[in-house]
Tab-separated table of C-alpha atoms in Angstrom:
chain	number	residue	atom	x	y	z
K	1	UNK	CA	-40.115	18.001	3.556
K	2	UNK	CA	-37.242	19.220	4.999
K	3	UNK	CA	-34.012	20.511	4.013
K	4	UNK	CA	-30.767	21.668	5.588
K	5	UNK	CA	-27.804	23.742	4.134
K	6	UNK	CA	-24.434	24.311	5.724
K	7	UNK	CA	-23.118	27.165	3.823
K	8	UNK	CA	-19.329	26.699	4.081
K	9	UNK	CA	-18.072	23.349	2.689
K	10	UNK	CA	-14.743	23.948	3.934
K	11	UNK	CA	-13.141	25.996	6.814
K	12	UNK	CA	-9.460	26.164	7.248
K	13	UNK	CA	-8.797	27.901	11.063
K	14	UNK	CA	-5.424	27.959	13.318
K	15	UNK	CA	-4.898	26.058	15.863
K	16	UNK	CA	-6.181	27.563	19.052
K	17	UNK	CA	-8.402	30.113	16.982
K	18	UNK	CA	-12.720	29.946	17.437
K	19	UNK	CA	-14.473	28.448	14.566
K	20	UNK	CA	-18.392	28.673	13.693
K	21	UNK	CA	-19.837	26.133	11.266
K	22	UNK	CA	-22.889	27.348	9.593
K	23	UNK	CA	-26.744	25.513	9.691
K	24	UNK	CA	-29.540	26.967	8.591
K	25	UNK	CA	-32.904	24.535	7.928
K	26	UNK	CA	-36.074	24.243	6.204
K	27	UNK	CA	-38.934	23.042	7.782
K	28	UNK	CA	-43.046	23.063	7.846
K	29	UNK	CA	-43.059	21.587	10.643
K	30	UNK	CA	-40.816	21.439	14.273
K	31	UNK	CA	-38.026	19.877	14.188
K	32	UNK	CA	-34.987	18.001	16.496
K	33	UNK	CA	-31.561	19.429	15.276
K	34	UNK	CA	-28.193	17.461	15.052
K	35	UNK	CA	-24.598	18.160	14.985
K	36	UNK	CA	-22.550	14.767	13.950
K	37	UNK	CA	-18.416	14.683	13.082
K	38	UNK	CA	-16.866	12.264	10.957
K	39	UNK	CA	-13.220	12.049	11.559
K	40	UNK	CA	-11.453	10.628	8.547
K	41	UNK	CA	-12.167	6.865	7.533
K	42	UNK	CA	-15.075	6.698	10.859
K	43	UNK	CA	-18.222	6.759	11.151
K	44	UNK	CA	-20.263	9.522	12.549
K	45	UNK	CA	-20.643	10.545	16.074
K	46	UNK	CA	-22.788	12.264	17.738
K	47	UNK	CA	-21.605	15.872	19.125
K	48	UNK	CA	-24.895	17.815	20.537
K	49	UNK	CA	-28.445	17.704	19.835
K	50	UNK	CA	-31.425	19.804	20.438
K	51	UNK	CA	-34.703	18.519	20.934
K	52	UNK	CA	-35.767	20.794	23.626
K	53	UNK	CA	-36.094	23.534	26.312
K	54	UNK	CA	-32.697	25.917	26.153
K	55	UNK	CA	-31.869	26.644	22.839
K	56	UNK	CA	-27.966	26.672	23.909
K	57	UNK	CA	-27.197	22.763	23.843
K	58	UNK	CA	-23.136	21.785	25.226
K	59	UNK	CA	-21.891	19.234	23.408
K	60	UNK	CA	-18.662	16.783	23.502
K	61	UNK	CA	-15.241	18.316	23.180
K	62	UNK	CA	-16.371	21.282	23.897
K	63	UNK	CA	-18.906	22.493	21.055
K	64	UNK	CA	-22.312	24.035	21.495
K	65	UNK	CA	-24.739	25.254	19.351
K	66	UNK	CA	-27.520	27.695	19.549
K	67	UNK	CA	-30.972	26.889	18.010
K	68	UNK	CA	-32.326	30.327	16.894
K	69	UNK	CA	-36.228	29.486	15.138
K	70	UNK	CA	-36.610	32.657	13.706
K	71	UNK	CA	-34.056	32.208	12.032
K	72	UNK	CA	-34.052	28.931	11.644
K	73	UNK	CA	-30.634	28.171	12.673
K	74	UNK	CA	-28.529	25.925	14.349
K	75	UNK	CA	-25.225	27.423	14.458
K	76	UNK	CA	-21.910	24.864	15.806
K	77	UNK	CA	-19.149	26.794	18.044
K	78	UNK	CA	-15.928	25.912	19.524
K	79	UNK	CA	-14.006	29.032	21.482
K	80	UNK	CA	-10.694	27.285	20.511
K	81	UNK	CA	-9.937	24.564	18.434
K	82	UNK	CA	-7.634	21.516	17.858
K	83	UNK	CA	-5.248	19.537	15.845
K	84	UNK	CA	-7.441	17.020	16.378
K	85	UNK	CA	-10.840	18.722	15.639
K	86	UNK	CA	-9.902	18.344	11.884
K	87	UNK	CA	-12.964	16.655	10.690
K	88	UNK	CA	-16.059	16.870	7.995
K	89	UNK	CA	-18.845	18.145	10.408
K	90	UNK	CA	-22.680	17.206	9.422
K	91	UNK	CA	-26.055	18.835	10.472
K	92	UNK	CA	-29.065	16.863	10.574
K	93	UNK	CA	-32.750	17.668	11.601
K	94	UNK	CA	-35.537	15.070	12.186
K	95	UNK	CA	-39.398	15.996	12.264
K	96	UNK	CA	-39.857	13.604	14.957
K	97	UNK	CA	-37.550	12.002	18.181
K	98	UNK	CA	-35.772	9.125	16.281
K	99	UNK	CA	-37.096	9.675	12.964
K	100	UNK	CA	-34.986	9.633	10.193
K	101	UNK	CA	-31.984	12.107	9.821
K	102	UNK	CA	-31.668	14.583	5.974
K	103	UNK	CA	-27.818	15.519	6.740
K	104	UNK	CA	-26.596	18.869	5.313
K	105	UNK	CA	-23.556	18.737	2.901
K	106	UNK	CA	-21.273	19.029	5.399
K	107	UNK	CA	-18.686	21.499	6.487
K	108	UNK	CA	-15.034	19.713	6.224
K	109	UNK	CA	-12.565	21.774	8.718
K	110	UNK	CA	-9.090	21.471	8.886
K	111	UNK	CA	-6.840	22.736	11.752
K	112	UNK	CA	-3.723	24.454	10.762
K	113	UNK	CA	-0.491	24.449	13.662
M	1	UNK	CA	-17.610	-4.806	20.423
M	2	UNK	CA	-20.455	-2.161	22.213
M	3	UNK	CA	-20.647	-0.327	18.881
M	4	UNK	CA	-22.772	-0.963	15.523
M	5	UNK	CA	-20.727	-3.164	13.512
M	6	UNK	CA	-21.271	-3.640	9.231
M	7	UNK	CA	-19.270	-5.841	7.124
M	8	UNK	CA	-17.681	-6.268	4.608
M	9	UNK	CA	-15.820	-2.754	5.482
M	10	UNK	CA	-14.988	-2.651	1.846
M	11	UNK	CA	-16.769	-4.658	-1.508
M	12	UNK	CA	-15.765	-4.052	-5.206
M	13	UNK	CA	-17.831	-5.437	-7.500
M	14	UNK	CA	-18.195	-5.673	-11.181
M	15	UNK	CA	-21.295	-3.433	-12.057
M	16	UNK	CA	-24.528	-5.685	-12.862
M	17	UNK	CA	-24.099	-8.130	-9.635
M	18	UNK	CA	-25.453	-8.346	-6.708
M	19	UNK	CA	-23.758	-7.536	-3.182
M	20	UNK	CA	-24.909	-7.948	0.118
M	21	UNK	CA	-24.246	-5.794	2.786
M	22	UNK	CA	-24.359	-6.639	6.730
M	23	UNK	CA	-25.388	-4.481	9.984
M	24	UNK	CA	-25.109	-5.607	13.444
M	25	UNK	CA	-26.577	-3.437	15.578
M	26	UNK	CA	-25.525	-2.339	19.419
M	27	UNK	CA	-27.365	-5.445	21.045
M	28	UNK	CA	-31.307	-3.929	22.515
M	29	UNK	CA	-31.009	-1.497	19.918
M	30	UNK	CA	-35.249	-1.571	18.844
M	31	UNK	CA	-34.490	0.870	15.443
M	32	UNK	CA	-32.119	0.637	12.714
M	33	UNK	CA	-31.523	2.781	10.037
M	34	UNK	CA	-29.380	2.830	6.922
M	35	UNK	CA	-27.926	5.953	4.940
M	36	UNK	CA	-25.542	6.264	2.064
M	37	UNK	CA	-22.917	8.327	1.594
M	38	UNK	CA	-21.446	9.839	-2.043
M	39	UNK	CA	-20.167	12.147	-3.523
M	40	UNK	CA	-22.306	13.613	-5.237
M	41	UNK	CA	-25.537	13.194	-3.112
M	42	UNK	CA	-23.737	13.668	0.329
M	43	UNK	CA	-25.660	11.913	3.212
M	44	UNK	CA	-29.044	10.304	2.256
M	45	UNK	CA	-31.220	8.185	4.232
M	46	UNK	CA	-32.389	4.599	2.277
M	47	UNK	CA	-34.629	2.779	5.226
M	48	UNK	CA	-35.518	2.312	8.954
M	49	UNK	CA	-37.082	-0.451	10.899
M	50	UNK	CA	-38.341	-0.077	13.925
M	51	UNK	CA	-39.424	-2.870	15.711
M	52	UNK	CA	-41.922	-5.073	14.496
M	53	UNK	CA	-43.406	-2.188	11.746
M	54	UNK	CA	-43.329	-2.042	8.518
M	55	UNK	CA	-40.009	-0.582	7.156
M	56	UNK	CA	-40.112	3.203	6.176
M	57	UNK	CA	-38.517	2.231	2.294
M	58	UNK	CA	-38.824	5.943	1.468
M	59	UNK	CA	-35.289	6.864	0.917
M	60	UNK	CA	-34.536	3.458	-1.478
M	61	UNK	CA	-33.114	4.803	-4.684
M	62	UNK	CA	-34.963	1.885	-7.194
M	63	UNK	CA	-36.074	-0.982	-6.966
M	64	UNK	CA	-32.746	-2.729	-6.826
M	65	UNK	CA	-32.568	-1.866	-3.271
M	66	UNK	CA	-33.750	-3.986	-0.644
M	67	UNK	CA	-33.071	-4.671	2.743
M	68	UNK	CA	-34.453	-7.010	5.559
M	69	UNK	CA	-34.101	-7.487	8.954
M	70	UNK	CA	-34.022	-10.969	10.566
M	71	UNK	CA	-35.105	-11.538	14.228
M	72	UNK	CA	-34.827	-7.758	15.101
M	73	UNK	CA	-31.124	-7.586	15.056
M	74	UNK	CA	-28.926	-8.192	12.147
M	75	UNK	CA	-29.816	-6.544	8.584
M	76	UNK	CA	-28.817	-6.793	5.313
M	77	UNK	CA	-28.626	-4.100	2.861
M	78	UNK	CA	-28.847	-5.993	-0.877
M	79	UNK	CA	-28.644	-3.785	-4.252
M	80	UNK	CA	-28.914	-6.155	-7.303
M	81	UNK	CA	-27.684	-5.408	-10.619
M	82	UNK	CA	-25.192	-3.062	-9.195
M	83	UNK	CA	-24.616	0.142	-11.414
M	84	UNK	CA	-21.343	2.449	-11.198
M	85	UNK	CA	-23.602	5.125	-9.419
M	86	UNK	CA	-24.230	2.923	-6.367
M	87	UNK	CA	-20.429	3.709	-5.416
M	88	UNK	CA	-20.496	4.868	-2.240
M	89	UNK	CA	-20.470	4.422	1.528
M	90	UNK	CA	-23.208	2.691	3.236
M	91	UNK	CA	-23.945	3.489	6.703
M	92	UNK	CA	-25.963	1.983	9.179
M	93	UNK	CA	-27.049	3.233	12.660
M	94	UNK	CA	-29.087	1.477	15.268
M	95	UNK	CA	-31.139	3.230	18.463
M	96	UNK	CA	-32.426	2.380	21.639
M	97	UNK	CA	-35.112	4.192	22.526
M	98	UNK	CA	-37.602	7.183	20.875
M	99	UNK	CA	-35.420	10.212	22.232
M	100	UNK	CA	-32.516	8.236	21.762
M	101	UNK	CA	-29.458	8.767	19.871
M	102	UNK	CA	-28.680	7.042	16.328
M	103	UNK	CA	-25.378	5.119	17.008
M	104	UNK	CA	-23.561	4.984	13.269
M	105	UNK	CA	-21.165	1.877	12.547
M	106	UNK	CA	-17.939	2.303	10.251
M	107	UNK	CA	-19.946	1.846	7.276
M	108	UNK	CA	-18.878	-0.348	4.045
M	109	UNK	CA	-17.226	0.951	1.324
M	110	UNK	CA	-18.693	-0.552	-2.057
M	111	UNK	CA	-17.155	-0.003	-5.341
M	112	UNK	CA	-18.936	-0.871	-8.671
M	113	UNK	CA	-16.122	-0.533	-11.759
């Protein structure tokens, strides 16, 4: 089974400022790794996913995240945020392309002016 | 609409009836998948179709839960005997093809008092 843990559940940042959200997974087996935002009352969107070759995966609105498997990480960047980047952001792994998604708990970030 | 469309967007119900709850996926779309959302669980997955397979029920909380899905396309989500704890937000999410991304709708917003 796998498992996945965002370690910050909430991130306050400036406006302008670089923010990391947090991933680490648990897995016996490979895995495809996920980064979805859920802006408030919406559903979730996809930002980046890796399922292969270069562990640095670009994203939408200007995220990327690294996979690192010794570590077993999948760590979400953005050099400088938004206003609008205020969001819960969710990070998902699947044992197999378009298998079923376990979500971590979520990392809700809000962007201060 | 291009997107993955559920309805009702919101249901309260008294707690021991039965709702229904309706996905329309992005038309083509061969898998579809359905995940909750609560509080105190976070994001959990509940079932997937794909195709003309049998339905991977793994995530299905009791017995209460069901869900079907008619000519490929639409599905409904039912949960008899509804029980405070089934509060939550029910997502749904349809896919193309094996590498493909899940595509989530709004999700509905059921409340059992």
């Amino acid at each position: 089974a796998q498992s996945v843990t965002q370690l910050d559940s909430q991130v306050p940042v400036f406006e302008e400022a670089p923010v990391e959200l947090r991933c680490n997974y648990s897995s016996s087996v490979s895995v495809y790794l996920f980064w979805y935002v859920q802006y408030p009352n919406q559903g979730l969107q996809l930002l980046l996913k890796y399922l292969s070759g270069s562990t640095l995966v670009k994203g939408i609105n200007g995220f990327e995240a690294e996979f690192n498997k010794s570590q077993t990480s999948f760590h979400l960047r953005k050099p400088s945020v938004h206003i609008s980047d205020t969001a819960e952001y969710f990070c998902a792994v699947s044992k197999a392309a378009g298998n079923k998604l376990t979500f971590g708990g979520g990392t809700r970030v809000l962007v201060k002016p | 609409g291009a997107g993955v469309s559920q309805s009702p967007s919101n249901k309260v119900t008294e707690k021991g009836k039965d709702v229904e709850l309706r996905c329309d996926p992005i038309s083509g779309h061969t898998a579809l998948y359905w995940y909750r959302q609560s509080l105190g669980q976070g994001l959990e997955f509940l079932i997937y179709f794909q195709g003309n397979s049998a339905p991977d029920k793994s995530g299905l909380p009791s017995d209460r839960f069901s869900a079907e899905r008619t000519g490929g396309s639409v599905s409904t989500l039912t949960i008899q005997r509804t029980q405070q704890e089934d509060s939550a937000v029910y997502l749904c999410a349809s896919r193309l093809g094996q590498l493909e991304t899940q595509y989530f709708g709004p999700g509905t917003r059921l409340l059992v008092l």
